[in-house]
Amino acid sequence: MPLTPTEAVVGPARAAGTGVGAFNVVQIEHAEAIVTGAERAGLPVILQISENTARYHGSLAPTALASLALARAATVPVAVHLDHAESAELVTEAVELGFTSVMFDASKLPYDANVSATREVTDLCHRAGVLVEAELGEVGGKDGAHAPGVRTDPDEARAFVAATAVDALAVAVGSSHAMLTRDAALDFDLIARLRAALDVPLVLHGSSGVDDAGLAKAVAAGMTKVNISTHLNKLFTTTVRERLDASPDLADPRKYLGPARDAVAAEVARLLGVLAGR
């Protein structure tokens, strides 16, 4: 049976001990930039659409269908992934649209409830040949996720993966979502212990807060899938702002969204190289 796009992207990276970039799509320019960057680097990539983005656009389908079309036309392997879904209904919609992996996030629930909800989603997705990523630990805002008490415990992670049958696990090792500075302090020893304890790929969320050296070291320690969103959004917005400041009379969105798309494509290509160890 042929590999799904997600398996074709994540499996070889884990086997080779390299990392694969997973970048969030907010609008079509993001998807176009990410695919262009991956083609420029000659490396596979994952397009991610979050529940928040689906809510922003009113539904999942418009962004999803555009991303899936771009993935099919790409000259490198591109997977389309549902990110941070807290709704089983949204997971079902993603599966029906053609996503080949989903991240179901029940990490806010108590451990036993997290296991139960995640197992139900995993059973549903596996019947459709769709991979499931889950989260264990707290990868929240800067106040909480840097405290030692919210790190993912390797023994608990092993038990969680066995109980839920998930295919990948997002772990709390010191990164935080939505960081605007790249100064997160990762626990590389914990990453190595989690890698040794688990037979599924590890996922680093909140990677926008990790600098290039930290990303490379995290991959070397055992991370496979590396999620980056805020860093690219910051670059996109900065480029738009600079373009509008330089030409206040601009009215055509293509004149400022295009340069932002180009800037993100270049950064995606560069980051994919970092994660691949180039």
Short mmCIF file of C-alpha atoms in Angstrom, two decimals:
data_model
loop_
_atom_site.label_atom_id
_atom_site.label_comp_id
_atom_site.label_asym_id
_atom_site.label_seq_id
_atom_site.Cartn_x
_atom_site.Cartn_y
_atom_site.Cartn_z
CA MET A 1 0.00 0.00 0.00
CA PRO A 2 1.50 3.37 -0.97
CA LEU A 3 2.52 5.81 1.74
CA THR A 4 0.22 8.71 2.50
CA PRO A 5 1.70 12.20 1.95
CA THR A 6 2.27 12.60 5.69
CA GLU A 7 4.01 9.23 5.94
CA ALA A 8 6.13 10.12 2.91
CA VAL A 9 7.25 13.34 4.61
CA VAL A 10 7.66 12.30 8.27
CA GLY A 11 8.81 8.69 7.98
CA PRO A 12 12.02 9.24 6.00
CA ALA A 13 12.96 12.23 8.17
CA ARG A 14 12.65 10.22 11.37
CA ALA A 15 14.59 7.32 9.88
CA ALA A 16 17.37 9.68 8.78
CA GLY A 17 17.45 11.61 12.05
CA THR A 18 16.56 14.86 10.31
CA GLY A 19 13.73 17.30 10.88
CA VAL A 20 10.80 18.31 8.72
CA GLY A 21 9.18 21.74 8.83
CA ALA A 22 5.46 22.11 9.47
CA PHE A 23 4.30 25.66 8.74
CA ASN A 24 0.89 27.14 9.40
CA VAL A 25 -1.36 28.44 6.65
CA VAL A 26 -3.49 31.47 7.51
CA GLN A 27 -4.39 32.49 3.96
CA ILE A 28 -3.55 31.29 0.47
CA GLU A 29 -0.39 33.42 0.26
CA HIS A 30 1.04 31.42 3.17
CA ALA A 31 0.35 28.12 1.44
CA GLU A 32 1.87 29.36 -1.81
CA ALA A 33 4.95 30.69 -0.01
CA ILE A 34 5.49 27.47 1.95
CA VAL A 35 5.26 25.26 -1.13
CA THR A 36 7.51 27.60 -3.12
CA GLY A 37 10.07 27.58 -0.31
CA ALA A 38 10.02 23.79 -0.13
CA GLU A 39 10.47 23.48 -3.89
CA ARG A 40 13.33 25.95 -3.75
CA ALA A 41 15.01 23.90 -1.03
CA GLY A 42 14.17 20.60 -2.73
CA LEU A 43 12.79 19.30 0.57
CA PRO A 44 9.41 17.99 1.76
CA VAL A 45 7.14 20.12 3.90
CA ILE A 46 3.88 20.05 5.85
CA LEU A 47 1.13 22.64 5.40
CA GLN A 48 -0.83 23.04 8.63
CA ILE A 49 -4.28 24.53 9.08
CA SER A 50 -5.39 25.16 12.64
CA GLU A 51 -8.85 25.15 14.15
CA ASN A 52 -8.37 28.87 14.79
CA THR A 53 -7.74 29.48 11.09
CA ALA A 54 -10.79 27.44 10.11
CA ARG A 55 -12.84 29.56 12.51
CA TYR A 56 -11.36 32.77 11.06
CA HIS A 57 -12.40 31.80 7.52
CA GLY A 58 -15.79 30.52 8.62
CA SER A 59 -15.04 26.90 7.77
CA LEU A 60 -12.16 24.56 7.06
CA ALA A 61 -12.91 23.83 3.41
CA PRO A 62 -11.78 27.02 1.58
CA THR A 63 -8.23 27.07 2.97
CA ALA A 64 -8.03 23.29 2.99
CA LEU A 65 -9.04 22.82 -0.64
CA ALA A 66 -6.56 25.46 -1.79
CA SER A 67 -3.77 23.88 0.26
CA LEU A 68 -4.57 20.38 -0.99
CA ALA A 69 -4.50 21.63 -4.58
CA LEU A 70 -1.11 23.26 -4.06
CA ALA A 71 0.19 20.08 -2.40
CA ARG A 72 -0.89 17.92 -5.34
CA ALA A 73 0.80 20.24 -7.85
CA ALA A 74 4.08 20.56 -5.92
CA THR A 75 7.34 19.12 -7.19
CA VAL A 76 8.32 17.96 -3.70
CA PRO A 77 6.31 15.89 -1.18
CA VAL A 78 3.79 18.13 0.59
CA ALA A 79 1.37 16.93 3.27
CA VAL A 80 -1.68 18.82 4.55
CA HIS A 81 -2.26 18.54 8.29
CA LEU A 82 -4.97 19.72 10.70
CA ASP A 83 -3.33 21.52 13.63
CA HIS A 84 -4.63 21.88 17.20
CA ALA A 85 -8.13 20.60 16.63
CA GLU A 86 -10.13 20.38 19.85
CA SER A 87 -13.29 19.28 18.05
CA ALA A 88 -13.85 15.72 16.88
CA GLU A 89 -16.29 17.12 14.30
CA LEU A 90 -13.52 19.21 12.74
CA VAL A 91 -11.29 16.14 12.63
CA THR A 92 -14.02 14.26 10.77
CA GLU A 93 -14.36 17.12 8.28
CA ALA A 94 -10.59 17.16 7.71
CA VAL A 95 -10.57 13.42 7.04
CA GLU A 96 -13.44 13.78 4.57
CA LEU A 97 -11.64 16.64 2.77
CA GLY A 98 -8.52 14.54 2.25
CA PHE A 99 -6.11 15.47 5.04
CA THR A 100 -3.69 12.64 5.76
CA SER A 101 -2.88 13.64 9.34
CA VAL A 102 -4.52 15.56 12.16
CA MET A 103 -3.39 16.92 15.50
CA PHE A 104 -6.09 16.36 18.10
CA ASP A 105 -5.44 18.50 21.14
CA ALA A 106 -7.11 17.31 24.34
CA SER A 107 -4.15 18.42 26.47
CA LYS A 108 -6.33 20.79 28.50
CA LEU A 109 -8.25 17.80 29.86
CA PRO A 110 -7.17 15.68 32.84
CA TYR A 111 -4.91 12.81 31.82
CA ASP A 112 -7.57 10.06 31.78
CA ALA A 113 -10.00 12.23 29.82
CA ASN A 114 -7.23 13.17 27.37
CA VAL A 115 -6.50 9.49 26.80
CA SER A 116 -10.16 8.60 26.28
CA ALA A 117 -10.92 11.44 23.86
CA THR A 118 -7.70 10.94 21.91
CA ARG A 119 -8.24 7.19 21.58
CA GLU A 120 -11.70 7.77 20.08
CA VAL A 121 -10.26 10.15 17.50
CA THR A 122 -7.37 7.80 16.73
CA ASP A 123 -9.73 4.89 16.11
CA LEU A 124 -11.81 7.06 13.77
CA CYS A 125 -8.79 8.35 11.84
CA HIS A 126 -7.01 5.02 11.55
CA ARG A 127 -10.07 3.49 9.90
CA ALA A 128 -9.60 6.14 7.20
CA GLY A 129 -5.81 5.71 6.96
CA VAL A 130 -5.17 9.09 8.60
CA LEU A 131 -2.34 9.62 11.11
CA VAL A 132 -2.95 11.25 14.49
CA GLU A 133 -0.71 13.56 16.51
CA ALA A 134 -1.56 14.36 20.12
CA GLU A 135 -0.07 16.54 22.85
CA LEU A 136 1.08 15.61 26.34
CA GLY A 137 2.37 18.26 28.69
CA GLU A 138 1.80 22.00 28.51
CA VAL A 139 3.02 23.88 25.46
CA GLY A 140 1.22 27.06 26.34
CA GLY A 141 2.22 30.68 26.81
CA LYS A 142 5.54 31.92 28.09
CA ASP A 143 4.46 32.02 31.75
CA GLY A 144 3.72 28.33 32.05
CA ALA A 145 5.63 26.31 29.53
CA HIS A 146 9.09 27.26 30.76
CA ALA A 147 8.52 25.91 34.26
CA PRO A 148 10.03 22.46 34.95
CA GLY A 149 6.73 21.16 36.31
CA VAL A 150 5.00 21.22 32.94
CA ARG A 151 7.56 19.16 31.03
CA THR A 152 6.44 15.89 29.44
CA ASP A 153 7.41 12.86 31.51
CA PRO A 154 8.92 10.04 29.38
CA ASP A 155 7.22 7.24 31.32
CA GLU A 156 3.84 8.95 31.12
CA ALA A 157 4.44 9.63 27.42
CA ARG A 158 5.15 5.94 26.78
CA ALA A 159 1.94 4.95 28.56
CA PHE A 160 -0.05 7.64 26.74
CA VAL A 161 1.12 6.51 23.30
CA ALA A 162 0.34 2.88 24.15
CA ALA A 163 -3.14 3.78 25.43
CA THR A 164 -4.10 6.08 22.56
CA ALA A 165 -2.26 4.46 19.61
CA VAL A 166 -1.29 7.91 18.29
CA ASP A 167 1.26 8.16 15.49
CA ALA A 168 3.17 11.23 16.73
CA LEU A 169 3.44 13.11 20.01
CA ALA A 170 3.87 16.82 20.69
CA VAL A 171 5.87 17.18 23.88
CA ALA A 172 6.59 20.01 26.31
CA VAL A 173 10.34 20.56 26.45
CA GLY A 174 10.63 24.32 26.96
CA SER A 175 9.14 25.96 23.89
CA SER A 176 6.02 28.15 23.89
CA HIS A 177 3.43 29.11 21.31
CA ALA A 178 3.31 32.63 19.85
CA MET A 179 6.80 33.73 20.93
CA LEU A 180 8.02 36.83 19.10
CA THR A 181 11.62 36.37 20.24
CA ARG A 182 13.82 33.36 19.47
CA ASP A 183 15.22 32.75 22.95
CA ALA A 184 13.38 29.69 24.27
CA ALA A 185 15.57 27.41 26.38
CA LEU A 186 14.92 23.80 25.36
CA ASP A 187 15.65 20.76 27.53
CA PHE A 188 17.73 18.75 25.06
CA ASP A 189 18.39 15.96 27.57
CA LEU A 190 14.64 15.49 27.97
CA ILE A 191 14.20 15.39 24.19
CA ALA A 192 16.78 12.60 24.00
CA ARG A 193 15.07 10.66 26.79
CA LEU A 194 11.69 11.03 25.10
CA ARG A 195 13.17 9.88 21.80
CA ALA A 196 14.57 6.78 23.51
CA ALA A 197 11.28 6.07 25.27
CA LEU A 198 8.92 6.36 22.30
CA ASP A 199 8.51 4.58 18.99
CA VAL A 200 6.64 7.49 17.36
CA PRO A 201 7.98 10.78 15.98
CA LEU A 202 8.34 13.67 18.41
CA VAL A 203 6.82 17.03 17.52
CA LEU A 204 8.15 20.41 18.68
CA HIS A 205 5.41 23.00 18.99
CA GLY A 206 6.17 26.67 19.56
CA SER A 207 9.34 26.46 17.49
CA SER A 208 9.14 30.13 16.47
CA GLY A 209 10.78 30.88 19.80
CA VAL A 210 13.79 28.65 19.08
CA ASP A 211 16.84 30.00 17.24
CA ASP A 212 18.60 28.18 14.40
CA ALA A 213 21.17 26.54 16.64
CA GLY A 214 18.45 25.36 19.00
CA LEU A 215 16.39 23.93 16.16
CA ALA A 216 19.37 21.97 14.83
CA LYS A 217 20.21 20.71 18.31
CA ALA A 218 16.59 19.71 18.97
CA VAL A 219 16.52 17.65 15.78
CA ALA A 220 19.83 16.05 16.66
CA ALA A 221 18.42 15.16 20.08
CA GLY A 222 15.37 13.47 18.59
CA MET A 223 12.73 15.89 17.29
CA THR A 224 11.27 15.08 13.86
CA LYS A 225 8.33 17.39 13.11
CA VAL A 226 8.99 21.05 13.90
CA ASN A 227 6.03 23.46 13.91
CA ILE A 228 6.70 27.09 13.01
CA SER A 229 4.00 29.74 12.64
CA THR A 230 4.51 33.00 14.54
CA HIS A 231 8.01 33.51 13.13
CA LEU A 232 6.66 33.48 9.58
CA ASN A 233 3.64 35.59 10.47
CA LYS A 234 5.95 38.19 11.99
CA LEU A 235 8.03 38.26 8.80
CA PHE A 236 4.91 38.44 6.62
CA THR A 237 3.47 41.34 8.61
CA THR A 238 6.76 43.22 8.79
CA THR A 239 7.13 43.00 5.01
CA VAL A 240 3.58 44.22 4.43
CA ARG A 241 4.12 47.10 6.85
CA GLU A 242 7.38 48.12 5.16
CA ARG A 243 5.79 48.00 1.72
CA LEU A 244 2.84 50.14 2.79
CA ASP A 245 5.06 52.60 4.65
CA ALA A 246 7.16 53.00 1.50
CA SER A 247 4.09 53.52 -0.72
CA PRO A 248 1.18 54.87 1.34
CA ASP A 249 -1.05 55.21 -1.72
CA LEU A 250 -0.95 51.50 -2.61
CA ALA A 251 -4.42 50.09 -3.11
CA ASP A 252 -3.76 46.77 -4.87
CA PRO A 253 -3.25 44.07 -2.20
CA ARG A 254 -1.08 42.07 -4.60
CA LYS A 255 1.52 44.85 -4.43
CA TYR A 256 2.14 44.25 -0.71
CA LEU A 257 0.99 40.66 -0.20
CA GLY A 258 3.24 39.49 -3.04
CA PRO A 259 6.47 40.75 -1.44
CA ALA A 260 5.36 39.27 1.88
CA ARG A 261 4.76 35.93 0.18
CA ASP A 262 8.24 36.09 -1.39
CA ALA A 263 9.86 36.86 1.98
CA VAL A 264 8.14 33.91 3.63
CA ALA A 265 9.12 31.57 0.78
CA ALA A 266 12.78 32.49 1.22
CA GLU A 267 12.61 31.95 4.97
CA VAL A 268 10.84 28.60 4.59
CA ALA A 269 13.59 27.41 2.24
CA ARG A 270 16.24 28.54 4.73
CA LEU A 271 14.54 26.94 7.75
CA LEU A 272 14.01 23.65 5.93
CA GLY A 273 17.75 23.59 5.28
CA VAL A 274 18.44 24.14 8.98
CA LEU A 275 16.12 21.29 9.95
CA ALA A 276 17.65 18.98 7.31
CA GLY A 277 21.13 19.63 8.66
CA ARG A 278 22.41 21.40 5.58
#
